[in-house]
Every structure is written in C-alpha cells, then in structure tokens.
Coordinates of C-alpha atoms in Angstrom, one line a residue:
M1 CA 52.3 82.8 113.2
S2 CA 50.9 86.0 114.7
E3 CA 52.0 89.4 113.6
D4 CA 53.3 90.4 117.0
K5 CA 55.4 87.2 117.2
Q6 CA 57.0 88.0 113.7
K7 CA 57.8 91.6 114.8
E8 CA 59.4 90.3 117.9
I9 CA 61.6 87.8 116.0
I10 CA 62.6 90.5 113.5
E11 CA 63.6 92.9 116.3
V12 CA 65.6 90.2 118.0
K13 CA 67.4 89.4 114.8
E14 CA 68.2 93.1 114.2
V15 CA 69.6 93.5 117.7
E16 CA 71.7 90.3 117.3
A17 CA 73.0 91.6 113.9
E18 CA 74.0 94.9 115.4
R19 CA 75.8 93.1 118.2
I20 CA 77.7 90.9 115.8
N21 CA 78.6 93.8 113.6
R22 CA 80.0 95.7 116.6
E23 CA 82.1 92.8 117.9
E24 CA 83.4 91.2 114.7
T25 CA 84.3 94.3 112.7
F26 CA 88.0 94.9 112.0
R27 CA 87.8 98.7 112.3
P28 CA 89.2 98.9 115.8
R29 CA 92.1 96.8 114.8
F30 CA 92.9 98.8 111.7
K31 CA 92.6 102.1 113.6
R32 CA 95.5 100.8 115.8
I33 CA 97.5 99.7 112.8
R34 CA 97.1 103.2 111.2
L35 CA 98.4 104.8 114.4
S36 CA 101.3 102.4 114.7
P37 CA 104.6 104.1 114.0
L38 CA 105.9 101.0 112.2
F39 CA 102.9 101.2 109.9
L40 CA 103.7 104.8 109.0
I41 CA 107.4 104.0 108.6
S42 CA 106.5 101.1 106.2
I43 CA 104.3 103.4 104.1
L44 CA 107.1 106.0 103.9
I45 CA 109.6 103.3 102.9
Y46 CA 107.3 102.1 100.1
I47 CA 106.8 105.6 98.8
I48 CA 110.4 106.7 99.0
S49 CA 111.9 103.5 97.6
G50 CA 109.2 103.5 94.8
I51 CA 109.9 107.0 93.7
W52 CA 113.6 106.7 94.1
G53 CA 113.6 103.4 92.2
L54 CA 111.5 104.9 89.4
F55 CA 114.1 107.6 88.9
I56 CA 117.0 105.3 89.0
C57 CA 115.4 102.8 86.6
F58 CA 114.4 105.5 84.3
T59 CA 118.0 106.7 84.3
V60 CA 119.2 103.2 83.5
V61 CA 116.8 102.9 80.6
K62 CA 117.7 106.3 79.4
D63 CA 121.4 105.4 79.3
V64 CA 120.8 102.2 77.4
F65 CA 118.1 103.3 74.9
G66 CA 118.1 107.1 74.9
P67 CA 115.7 109.7 76.3
I68 CA 112.9 109.3 73.7
I69 CA 112.7 105.6 74.0
A70 CA 112.9 105.8 77.8
F71 CA 110.0 108.3 77.9
L72 CA 107.9 106.1 75.6
G73 CA 108.8 103.1 77.7
L74 CA 107.7 104.9 80.8
I75 CA 104.3 105.6 79.3
F76 CA 103.6 102.6 77.1
F77 CA 106.0 99.8 78.2
P78 CA 106.5 100.1 82.0
F79 CA 107.7 96.5 82.2
I80 CA 111.0 97.8 80.8
L81 CA 111.4 99.7 84.1
T82 CA 111.0 96.4 86.0
L83 CA 113.8 94.9 84.1
A84 CA 116.1 97.9 84.5
P85 CA 117.5 97.0 87.9
W86 CA 118.3 93.5 86.8
Y87 CA 120.0 94.8 83.7
A88 CA 122.1 97.2 85.7
A89 CA 123.0 94.3 88.1
L90 CA 123.9 91.8 85.4
A91 CA 125.4 94.0 82.7
N92 CA 127.0 96.8 84.6
H93 CA 127.6 95.0 88.0
D94 CA 125.7 97.9 89.6
F95 CA 123.5 96.4 92.4
Y96 CA 122.4 99.8 93.6
P97 CA 119.1 100.0 91.7
L98 CA 118.3 96.4 92.7
L99 CA 119.0 97.2 96.3
I100 CA 116.8 100.3 96.3
V101 CA 113.8 98.8 94.5
Y102 CA 113.7 95.3 96.0
G103 CA 115.4 96.2 99.3
G104 CA 112.7 98.9 99.9
I105 CA 110.0 96.4 99.2
I106 CA 111.4 93.9 101.6
L107 CA 112.1 96.4 104.4
G108 CA 108.6 98.0 104.0
T109 CA 106.9 94.6 104.1
L110 CA 109.0 93.6 107.2
C111 CA 107.9 96.8 109.0
F112 CA 104.3 96.3 108.0
R113 CA 104.2 92.7 109.1
I114 CA 105.7 93.6 112.5
A115 CA 103.1 96.4 112.9
I116 CA 100.3 94.0 112.2
R117 CA 101.7 91.2 114.4
S118 CA 102.2 93.6 117.3
T119 CA 98.7 95.0 116.9
F120 CA 96.9 91.6 116.8
K121 CA 99.1 90.3 119.6
N122 CA 97.8 93.0 122.0
Q123 CA 94.2 91.8 121.7

C-alpha cells in the first residue's frame, strides 16, 4: 500500500472518530440535567435529609449508649448510625428518624428520576 493511501485512510478514520465523538457523547444531555430544577431539588433533598438524618441518628445513639460511645461509633463504627432509625422505630415507636432518612432518599431519587426521564424524553 502506498504511503499517500495510508495517510488518506488515517485522515478519514480521524475525521470519522471526531464525528462519532461529537454525536455520541453524553455531555449535552447531562448539561441539561444539571440545569434542570428537579435535579437541583433532588441534590438539595439528598444533602438536607442526609445531614438532618445524621444528627437525628447521632442523637438516638447518644441517648442509648452515651456521648462517648456515640462519638466513637460515629468515627469507627458508622453502621451503628444506619441501625439507629430502625432502633428508634422498633423500640421507641418513633418513626421520625426513619421518615427523614429513608423518606429523603426516596423523594430525592424520585425527583432525580423525573429529571432524567424528562431530559431524555425531549430528545
């Protein structure tokens, strides 16, 4: 094969690769998702329910085990904080921590899924 023919094939492949990269990239879709109000709302719901749930679960662990064990559990045994809303619901009949933690996850995921579905539907 001649050298000119090889250079021409390489140039054609480079142009084709650039075209594919421009058309098949997900960047334009995700730019619209980032600008979607529901996407921003879902991120806010995740952050607020996560921080609020952390404080509530830390309070439950502190009430049961004391402040020193709660602090050590926060650093070394964070799975204790995942069990705290369930403990509060089953032992104290207080469903508030469970509602904040898992309700925030469900609501944030619902808003995120609606934002993604509406973004991909418009294309």
